[in-house]
Coordinates of C-alpha atoms in Angstrom, one line a residue:
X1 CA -17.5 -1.2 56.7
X2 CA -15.4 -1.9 53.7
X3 CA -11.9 -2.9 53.4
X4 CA -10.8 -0.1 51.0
X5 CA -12.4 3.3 50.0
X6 CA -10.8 2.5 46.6
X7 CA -9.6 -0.5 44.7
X8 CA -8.1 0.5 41.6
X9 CA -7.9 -2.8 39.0
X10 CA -4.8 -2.6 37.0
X11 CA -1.7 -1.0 37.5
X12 CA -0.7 0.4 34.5
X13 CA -0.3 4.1 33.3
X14 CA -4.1 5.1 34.4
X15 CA -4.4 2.9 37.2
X16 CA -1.0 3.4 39.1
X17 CA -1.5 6.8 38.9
X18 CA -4.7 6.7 40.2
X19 CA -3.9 4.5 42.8
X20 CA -1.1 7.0 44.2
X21 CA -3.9 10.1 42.9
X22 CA -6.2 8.4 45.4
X23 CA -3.9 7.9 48.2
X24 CA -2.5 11.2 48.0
X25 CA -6.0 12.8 48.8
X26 CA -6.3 10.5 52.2
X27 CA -8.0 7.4 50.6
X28 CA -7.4 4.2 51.9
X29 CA -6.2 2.5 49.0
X30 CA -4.9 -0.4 47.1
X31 CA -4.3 -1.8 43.8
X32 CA -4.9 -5.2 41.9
X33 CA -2.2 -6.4 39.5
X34 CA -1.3 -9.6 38.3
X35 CA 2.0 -8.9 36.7
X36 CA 5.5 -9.5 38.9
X37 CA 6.0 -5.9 38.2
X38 CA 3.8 -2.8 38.4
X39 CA 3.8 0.0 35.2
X40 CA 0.9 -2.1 32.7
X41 CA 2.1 -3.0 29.0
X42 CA 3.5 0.5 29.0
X43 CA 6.6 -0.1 31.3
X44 CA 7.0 -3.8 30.9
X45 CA 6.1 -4.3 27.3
X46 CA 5.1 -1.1 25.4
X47 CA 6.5 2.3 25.5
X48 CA 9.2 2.3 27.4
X49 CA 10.9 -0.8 26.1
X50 CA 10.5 0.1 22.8
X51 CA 12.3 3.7 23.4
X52 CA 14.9 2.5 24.8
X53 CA 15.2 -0.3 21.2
X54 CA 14.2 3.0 19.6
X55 CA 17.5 5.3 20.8
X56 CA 20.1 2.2 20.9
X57 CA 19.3 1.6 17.3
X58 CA 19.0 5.1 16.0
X59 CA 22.5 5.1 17.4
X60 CA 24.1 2.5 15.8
X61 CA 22.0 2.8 12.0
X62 CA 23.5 6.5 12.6
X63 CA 27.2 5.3 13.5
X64 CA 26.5 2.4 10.8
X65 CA 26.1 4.4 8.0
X66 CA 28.1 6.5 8.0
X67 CA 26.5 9.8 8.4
X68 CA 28.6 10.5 11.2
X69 CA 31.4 10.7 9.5
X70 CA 29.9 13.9 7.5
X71 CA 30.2 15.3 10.6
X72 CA 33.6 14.5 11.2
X73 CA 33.4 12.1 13.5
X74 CA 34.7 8.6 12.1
X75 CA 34.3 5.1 13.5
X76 CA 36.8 2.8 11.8
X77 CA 34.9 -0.7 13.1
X78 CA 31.6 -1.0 14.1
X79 CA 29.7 -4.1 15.1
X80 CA 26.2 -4.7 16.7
X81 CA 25.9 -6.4 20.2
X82 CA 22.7 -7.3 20.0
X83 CA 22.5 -8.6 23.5
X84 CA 23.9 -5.6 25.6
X85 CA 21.3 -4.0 23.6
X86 CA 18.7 -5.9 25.1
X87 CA 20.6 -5.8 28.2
X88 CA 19.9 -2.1 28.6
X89 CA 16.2 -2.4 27.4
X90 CA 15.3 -4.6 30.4
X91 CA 17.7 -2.5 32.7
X92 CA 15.5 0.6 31.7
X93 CA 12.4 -1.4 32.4
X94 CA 13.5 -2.4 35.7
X95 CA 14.2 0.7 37.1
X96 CA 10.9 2.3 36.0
X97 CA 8.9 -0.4 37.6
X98 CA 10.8 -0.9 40.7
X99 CA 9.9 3.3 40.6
X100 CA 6.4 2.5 41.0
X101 CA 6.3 0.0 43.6
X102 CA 8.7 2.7 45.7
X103 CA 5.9 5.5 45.2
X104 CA 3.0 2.5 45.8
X105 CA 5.1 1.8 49.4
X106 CA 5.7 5.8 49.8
X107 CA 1.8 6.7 49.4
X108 CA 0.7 4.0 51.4
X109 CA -0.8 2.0 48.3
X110 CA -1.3 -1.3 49.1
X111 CA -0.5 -3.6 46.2
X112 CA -3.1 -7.0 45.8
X113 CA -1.0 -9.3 43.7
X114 CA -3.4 -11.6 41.0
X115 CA -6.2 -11.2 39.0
X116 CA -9.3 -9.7 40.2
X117 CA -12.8 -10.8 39.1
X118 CA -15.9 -9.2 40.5
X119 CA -18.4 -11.2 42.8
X120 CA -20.9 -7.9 43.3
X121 CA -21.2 -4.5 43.1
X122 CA -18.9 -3.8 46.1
X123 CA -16.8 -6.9 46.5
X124 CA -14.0 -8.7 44.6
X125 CA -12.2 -11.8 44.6
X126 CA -7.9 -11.9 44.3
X127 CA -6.5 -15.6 44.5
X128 CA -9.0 -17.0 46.6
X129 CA -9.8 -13.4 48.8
X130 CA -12.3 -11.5 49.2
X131 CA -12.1 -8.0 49.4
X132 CA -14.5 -5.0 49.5
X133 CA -14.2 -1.0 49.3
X134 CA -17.1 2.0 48.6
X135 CA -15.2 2.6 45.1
X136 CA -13.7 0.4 42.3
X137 CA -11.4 1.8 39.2
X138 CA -11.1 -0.2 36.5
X139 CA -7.9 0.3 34.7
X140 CA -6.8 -3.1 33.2
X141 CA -6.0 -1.8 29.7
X142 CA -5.9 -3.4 26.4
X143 CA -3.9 -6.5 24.7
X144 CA -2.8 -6.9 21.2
X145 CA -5.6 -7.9 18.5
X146 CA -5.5 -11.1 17.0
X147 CA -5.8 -11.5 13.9
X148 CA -7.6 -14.8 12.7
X149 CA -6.1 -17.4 11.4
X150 CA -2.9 -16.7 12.3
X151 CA -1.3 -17.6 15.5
X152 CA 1.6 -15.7 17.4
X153 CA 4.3 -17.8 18.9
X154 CA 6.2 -15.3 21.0
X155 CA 8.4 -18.2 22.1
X156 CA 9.0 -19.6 18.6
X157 CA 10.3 -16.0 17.9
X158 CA 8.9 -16.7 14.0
X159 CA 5.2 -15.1 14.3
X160 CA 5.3 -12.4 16.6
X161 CA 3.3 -9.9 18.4
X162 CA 4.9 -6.4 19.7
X163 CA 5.8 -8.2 23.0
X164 CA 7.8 -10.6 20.8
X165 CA 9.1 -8.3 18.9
X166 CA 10.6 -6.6 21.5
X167 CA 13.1 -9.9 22.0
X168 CA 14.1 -11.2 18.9
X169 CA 17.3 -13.1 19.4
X170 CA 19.0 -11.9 16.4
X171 CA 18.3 -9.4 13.6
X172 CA 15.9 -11.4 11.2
X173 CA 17.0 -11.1 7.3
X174 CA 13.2 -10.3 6.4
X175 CA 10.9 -8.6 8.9
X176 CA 7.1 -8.4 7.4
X177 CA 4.6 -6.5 10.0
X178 CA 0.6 -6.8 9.7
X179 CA -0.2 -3.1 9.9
X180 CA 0.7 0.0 8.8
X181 CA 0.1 1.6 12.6
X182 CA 2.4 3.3 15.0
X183 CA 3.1 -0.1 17.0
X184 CA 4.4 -1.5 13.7
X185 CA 6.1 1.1 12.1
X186 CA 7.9 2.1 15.8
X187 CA 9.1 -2.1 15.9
X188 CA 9.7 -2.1 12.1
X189 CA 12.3 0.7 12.5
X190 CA 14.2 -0.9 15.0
X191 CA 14.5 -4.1 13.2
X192 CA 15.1 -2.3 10.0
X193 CA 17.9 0.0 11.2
X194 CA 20.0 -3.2 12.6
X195 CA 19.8 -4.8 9.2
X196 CA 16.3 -6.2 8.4
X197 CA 14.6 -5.8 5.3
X198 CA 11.0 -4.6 6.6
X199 CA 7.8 -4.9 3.9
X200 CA 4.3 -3.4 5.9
X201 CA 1.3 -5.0 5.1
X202 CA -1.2 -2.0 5.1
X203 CA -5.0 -2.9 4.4
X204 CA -6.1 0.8 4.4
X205 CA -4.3 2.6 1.4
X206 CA -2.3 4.6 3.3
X207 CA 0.0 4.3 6.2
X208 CA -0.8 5.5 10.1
X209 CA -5.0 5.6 10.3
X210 CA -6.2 8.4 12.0
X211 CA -3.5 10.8 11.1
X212 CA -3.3 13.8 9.4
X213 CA -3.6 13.1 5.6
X214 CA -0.1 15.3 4.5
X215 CA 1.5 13.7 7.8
X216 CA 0.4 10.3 6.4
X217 CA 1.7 10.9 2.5
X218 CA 5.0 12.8 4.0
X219 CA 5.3 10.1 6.5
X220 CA 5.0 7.5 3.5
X221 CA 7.6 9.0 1.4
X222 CA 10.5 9.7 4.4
X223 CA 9.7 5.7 5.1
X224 CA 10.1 4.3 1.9
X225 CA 13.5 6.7 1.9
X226 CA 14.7 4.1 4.4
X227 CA 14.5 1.3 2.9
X228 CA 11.0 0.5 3.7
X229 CA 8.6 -1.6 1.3
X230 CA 4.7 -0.9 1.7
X231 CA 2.5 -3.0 0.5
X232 CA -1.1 -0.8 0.6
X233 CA -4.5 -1.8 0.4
X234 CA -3.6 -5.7 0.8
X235 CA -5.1 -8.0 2.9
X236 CA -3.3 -11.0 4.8
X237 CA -5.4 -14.4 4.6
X238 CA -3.4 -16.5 5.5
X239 CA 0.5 -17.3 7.3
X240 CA 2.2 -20.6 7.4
X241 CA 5.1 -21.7 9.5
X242 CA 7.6 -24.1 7.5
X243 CA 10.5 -24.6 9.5
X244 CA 12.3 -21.5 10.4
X245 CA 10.3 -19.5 7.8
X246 CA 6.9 -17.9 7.9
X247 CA 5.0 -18.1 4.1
X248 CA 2.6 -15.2 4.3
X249 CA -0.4 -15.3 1.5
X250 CA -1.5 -11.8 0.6
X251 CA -4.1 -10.4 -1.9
X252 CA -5.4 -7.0 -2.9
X253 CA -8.0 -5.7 0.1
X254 CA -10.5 -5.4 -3.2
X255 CA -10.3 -8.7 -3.9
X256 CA -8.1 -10.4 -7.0
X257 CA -4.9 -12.2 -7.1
X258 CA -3.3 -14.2 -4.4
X259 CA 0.5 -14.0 -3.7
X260 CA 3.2 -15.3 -1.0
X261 CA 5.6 -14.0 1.0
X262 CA 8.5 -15.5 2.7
X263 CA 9.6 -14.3 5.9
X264 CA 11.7 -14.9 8.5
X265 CA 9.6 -12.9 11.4
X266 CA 6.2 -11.7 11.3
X267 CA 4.9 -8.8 13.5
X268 CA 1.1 -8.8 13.8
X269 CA -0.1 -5.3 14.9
X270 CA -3.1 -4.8 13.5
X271 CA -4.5 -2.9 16.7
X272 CA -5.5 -3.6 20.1
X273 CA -8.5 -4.6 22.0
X274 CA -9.8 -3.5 25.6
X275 CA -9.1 -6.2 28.7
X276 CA -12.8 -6.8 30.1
X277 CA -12.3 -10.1 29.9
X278 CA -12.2 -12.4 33.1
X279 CA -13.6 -9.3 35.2
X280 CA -16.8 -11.1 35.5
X281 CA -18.3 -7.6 35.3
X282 CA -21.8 -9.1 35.0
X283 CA -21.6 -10.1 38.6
X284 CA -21.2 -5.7 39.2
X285 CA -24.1 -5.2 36.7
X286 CA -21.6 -4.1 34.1
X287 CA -22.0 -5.0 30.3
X288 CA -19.5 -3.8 27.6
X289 CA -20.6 -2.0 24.8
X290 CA -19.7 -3.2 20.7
X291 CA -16.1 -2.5 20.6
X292 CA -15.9 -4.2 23.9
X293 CA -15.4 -1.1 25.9
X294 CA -16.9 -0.3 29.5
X295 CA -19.0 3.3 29.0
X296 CA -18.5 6.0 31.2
X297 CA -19.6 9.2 31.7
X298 CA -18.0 12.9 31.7
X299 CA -16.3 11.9 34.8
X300 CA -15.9 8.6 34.5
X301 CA -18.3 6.7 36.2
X302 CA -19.5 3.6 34.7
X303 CA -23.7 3.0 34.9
X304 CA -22.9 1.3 38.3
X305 CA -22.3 3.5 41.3
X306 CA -19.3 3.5 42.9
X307 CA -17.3 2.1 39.7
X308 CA -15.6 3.9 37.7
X309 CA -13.0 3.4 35.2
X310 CA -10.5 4.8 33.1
X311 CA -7.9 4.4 30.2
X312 CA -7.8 1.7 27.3
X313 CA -11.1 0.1 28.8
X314 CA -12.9 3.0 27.8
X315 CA -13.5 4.9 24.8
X316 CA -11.1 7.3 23.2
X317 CA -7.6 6.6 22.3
X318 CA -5.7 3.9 23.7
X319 CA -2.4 6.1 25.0
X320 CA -0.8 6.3 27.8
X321 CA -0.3 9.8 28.6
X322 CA -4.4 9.8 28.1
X323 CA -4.9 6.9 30.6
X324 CA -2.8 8.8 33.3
X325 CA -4.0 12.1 33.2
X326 CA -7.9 10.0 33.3
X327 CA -6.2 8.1 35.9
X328 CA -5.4 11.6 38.0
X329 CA -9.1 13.3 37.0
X330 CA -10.9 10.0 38.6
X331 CA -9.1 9.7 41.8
X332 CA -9.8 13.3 42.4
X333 CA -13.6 12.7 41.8
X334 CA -13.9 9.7 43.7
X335 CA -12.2 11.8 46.4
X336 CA -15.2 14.8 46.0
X337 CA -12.8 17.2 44.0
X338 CA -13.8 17.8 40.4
X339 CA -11.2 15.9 38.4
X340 CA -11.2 17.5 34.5
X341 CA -9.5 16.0 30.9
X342 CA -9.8 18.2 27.7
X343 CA -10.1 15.1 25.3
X344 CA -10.1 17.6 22.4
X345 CA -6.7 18.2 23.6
X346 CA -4.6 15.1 23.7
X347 CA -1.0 14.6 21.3
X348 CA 0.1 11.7 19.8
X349 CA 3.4 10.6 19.0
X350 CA 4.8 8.4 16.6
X351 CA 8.4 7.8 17.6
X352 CA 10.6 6.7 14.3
X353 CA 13.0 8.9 12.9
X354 CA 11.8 11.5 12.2
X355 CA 9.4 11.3 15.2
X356 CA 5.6 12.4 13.6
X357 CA 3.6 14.3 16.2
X358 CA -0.6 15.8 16.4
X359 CA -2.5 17.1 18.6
X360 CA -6.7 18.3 17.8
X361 CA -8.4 18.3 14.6
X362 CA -6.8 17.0 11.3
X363 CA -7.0 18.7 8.6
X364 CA -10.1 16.8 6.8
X365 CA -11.7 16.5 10.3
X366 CA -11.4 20.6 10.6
X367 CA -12.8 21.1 7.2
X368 CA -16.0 19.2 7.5
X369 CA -16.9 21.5 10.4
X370 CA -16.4 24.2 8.4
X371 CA -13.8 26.8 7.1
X372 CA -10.2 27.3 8.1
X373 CA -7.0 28.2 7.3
X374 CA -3.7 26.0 7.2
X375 CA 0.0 27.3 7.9
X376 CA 2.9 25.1 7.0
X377 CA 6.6 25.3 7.7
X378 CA 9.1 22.8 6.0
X379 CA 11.8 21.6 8.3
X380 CA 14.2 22.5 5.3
X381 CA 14.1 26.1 6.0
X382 CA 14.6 25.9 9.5
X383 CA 18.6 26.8 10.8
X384 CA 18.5 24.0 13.6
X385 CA 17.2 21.2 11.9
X386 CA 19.4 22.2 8.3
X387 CA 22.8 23.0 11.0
X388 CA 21.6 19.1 12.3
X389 CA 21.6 17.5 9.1
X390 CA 17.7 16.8 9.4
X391 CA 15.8 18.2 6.6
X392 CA 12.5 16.0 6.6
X393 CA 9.5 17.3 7.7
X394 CA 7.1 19.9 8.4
X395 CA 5.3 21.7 10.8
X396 CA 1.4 22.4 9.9
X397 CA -1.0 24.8 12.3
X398 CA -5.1 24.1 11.2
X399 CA -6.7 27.1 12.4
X400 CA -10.6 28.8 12.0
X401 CA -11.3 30.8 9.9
X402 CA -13.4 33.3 11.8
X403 CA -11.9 32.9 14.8
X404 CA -8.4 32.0 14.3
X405 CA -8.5 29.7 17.4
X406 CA -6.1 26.3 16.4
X407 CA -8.0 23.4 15.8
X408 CA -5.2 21.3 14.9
X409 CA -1.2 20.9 14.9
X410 CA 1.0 18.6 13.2
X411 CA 4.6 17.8 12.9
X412 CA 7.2 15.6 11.5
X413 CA 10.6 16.4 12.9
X414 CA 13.2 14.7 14.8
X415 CA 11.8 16.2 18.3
X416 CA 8.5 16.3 17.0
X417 CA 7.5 14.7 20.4
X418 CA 8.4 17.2 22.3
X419 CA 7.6 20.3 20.3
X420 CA 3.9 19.1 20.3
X421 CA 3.5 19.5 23.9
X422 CA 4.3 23.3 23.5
X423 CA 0.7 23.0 20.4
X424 CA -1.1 21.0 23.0
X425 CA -0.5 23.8 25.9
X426 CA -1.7 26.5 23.4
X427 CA -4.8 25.0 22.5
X428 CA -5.5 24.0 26.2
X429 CA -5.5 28.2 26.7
X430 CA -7.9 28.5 23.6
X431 CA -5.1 29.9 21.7
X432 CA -5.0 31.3 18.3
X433 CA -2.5 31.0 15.6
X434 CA -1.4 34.7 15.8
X435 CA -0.8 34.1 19.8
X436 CA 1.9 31.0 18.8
X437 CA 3.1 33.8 15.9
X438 CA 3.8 36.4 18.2
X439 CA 5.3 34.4 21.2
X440 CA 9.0 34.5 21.3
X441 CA 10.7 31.4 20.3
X442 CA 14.4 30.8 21.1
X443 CA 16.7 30.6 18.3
X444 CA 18.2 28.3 17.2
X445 CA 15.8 25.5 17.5
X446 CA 13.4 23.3 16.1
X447 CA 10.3 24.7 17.8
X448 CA 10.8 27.9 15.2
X449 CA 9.5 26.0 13.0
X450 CA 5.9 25.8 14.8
X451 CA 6.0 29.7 15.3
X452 CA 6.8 30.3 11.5
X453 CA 3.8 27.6 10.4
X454 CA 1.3 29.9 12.5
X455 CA 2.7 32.7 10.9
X456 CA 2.3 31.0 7.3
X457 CA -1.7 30.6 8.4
X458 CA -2.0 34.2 7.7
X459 CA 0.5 33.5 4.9
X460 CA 3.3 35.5 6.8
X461 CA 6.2 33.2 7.3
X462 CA 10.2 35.2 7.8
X463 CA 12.1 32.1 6.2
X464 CA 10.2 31.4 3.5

């Protein structure tokens, strides 16, 4: 008889949740993790920490430059305490992980604290222990990409990755991130808005891959607006650390003419990679494909019975919100239910200021399957975001055109996070632009401006 009927490997957004999924349905569970404290790169490292930089600086650029006092609120002295700032960072982070291990004791989930490195199909080994179950989830996530040649120095505080970036002990004078991605542009604003000059170094010729292409040119332009400087389509080949300084040699991604720049901190976040290493999944009968990824099936199951897995170890996008509700889907199949995940249907969030926001097809993506129309709402015109004083943006609905059905919605907007979710819920009904167009929205808020942009798809719009 085996120890467990499920071992989930990682406790991070998918396999926390799954863990607690798992136990909730009656299965004797527990969970590997190696880290002090439970919640993955997302709690300790990723998304939350980098919120709660996110709000404390938005605050103070806010209070800083005086945009307040348009709104009749004035600050005669202001000064940035860079440490309390931190200070309420890891404050957030600790009370978010210390969550977890509450609902780990509360659901019975027994936590197996190390790394965890398979010895057969069934079995694993933690620190020296053996320890079998009928089912294994892995969940270990990913880790930031390197890129070669260069090597981060967390520590050093001079070449960075997002971890680092997270801790700098003062505002650097010149901040130059490797990649033009969410991760970089998220980090870049923090630093930026306490006083950095930030330059992106952007191989693609555009900013955020994968986005919508308006989002991306829109996104580009509000950016630059503050104070950003992009250098597109360049390559990095090279960074040097003299002293305190970082000399970073660039050139054209076509090829031509080197140049340097000096910098005081360099964030390289050029991507991340899945964490199959040190699993010894060949010992399960597990291989990883190209990209490094474990393959699964429709409901997760790996090409060896009985393991499963889930999140950034698999293919799709590596977010968090899609690792838990995998996380959820596979403990309720392990457990005999039928456990579901519309990966058509999942948002992401980029969250700057303005906060960018999609959810289904882009546009380009929608148009090479075939025809469609496109709604689209400038923030401008609507009363809550004019009354706020936050004019950037837009709100776009990508729809069929035979069937009307949304294919894809996309926002920039200062909530934009949060009206997405509202896109998301349509589409997960099969909804069509005239259904978002003819549900009531309370006024005034920002979320009018989704109901006018399915409106404008039939070219309808009230405010514009």
């Amino acid at each position: 008889m085996a120890d467990f009927d499920l071992i989930v490997i990682g406790a991070g957004p998918g396999g926390y949740v799954a863990a607690i999924r798992a136990a909730q349905l009656g299965l004797k569970t527990a969970c590997v993790e190696s880290r002090e404290t439970l919640g993955g790169t997302c709690l300790n490292v990723g998304c939350i920490p980098s919120k709660a930089m996110l709000h404390a600086s938005e605050l103070y650029s806010e209070a800083a430059s005086g945009a307040l006092a348009k709104l009749g609120v004035k600050i005669d002295k202001i000064s940035l305490d860079l440490d309390t700032m931190h200070a309420q960072r890891r404050d957030a982070v600790k009370g978010l992980t210390g969550g977890i291990e509450f609902l780990f004791k509360k659901n019975k989930v027994e936590w197996i604290k190390g790394h965890a490195a398979f010895t057969s199909a069934n079995a694993i080994e933690v620190a020296g222990k053996s320890y079998t179950a009928d089912n294994f989830i892995i969940a270990t996530g990913s880790s930031v990409t390197p890129l070669p040649g260069v090597e981060v120095d967390n520590a050093k505080g001079i070449v960075v990755d997002s971890t680092g970036a997270l801790e700098l002990p003062k505002v650097p004078d010149h901040l130059v991130v490797i990649g033009g991605g969410v991760i970089g542009l998220e980090l870049g604003s923090v630093w930026r808005r306490l006083g950095a000059k930030v330059t992106v170094v952007e191989y693609l010729d555009q900013i955020l891959p994968g986005m919508d292409g308006d989002v991306r040119k829109e996104a580009n332009k509000i950016f630059k607006k503050q104070g950003f400087e992009f250098k597109l389509s360049t390559k990095v080949t090279g960074v040097q650390v003299k002293g305190k300084k970082a000399i970073l040699t660039v050139e054209p991604a076509a090829g031509g003419a080197a140049e340097t720049i000096e910098a005081d901190c360099v964030l390289v976040s050029i991507g991340r990679k899945p964490n199959t290493d040190g699993l010894a999944l060949d010992k399960a009968g597990l291989s990883v494909n190209a990209r490094e990824q474990i393959d699964i099936d429709h409901d997760f199951r790996t090409s060896v019975p009985g393991i499963w897995a889930v999140g950034d170890v698999v293919p799709g996008p590596m977010l968090a919100h899609k690792a838990e509700d995998e996380g959820i889907a596979c403990a309720e199949n392990v457990a005999g239910l039928t456990g579901i995940i519309n990966h058509d249907v999942i948002p992401s969030v980029v969250y700057t200021w303005p906060e960018i926001a999609g959810v289904g097809l882009t546009e380009e993506a929608a148009k090479a399957k075939g025809e469609v129309k496109v709604g689209k709402f400038p923030m401008l015109a609507n009363s809550r975001a004019k009354t706020n004083h936050e004019p950037d943006g837009f709100v776009k609905v990508i729809s069929d055109a035979a069937t009307d059905r949304v294919l894809g919605v996309w926002c920039i907007a200062s909530v934009a996070g949060t009206m997405i979710a509202q896109a998301a819920q349509a589409m997960e009904f099969g909804a069509t632009s005239e259904d978002i167009a003819y549900t009531c929205h309370a006024h005034p808020t920002h979320s009018e401006a989704l109901k006018e942009a399915a409106m404008a798809v039939q070219g309808k719009p009230i405010h514009m």
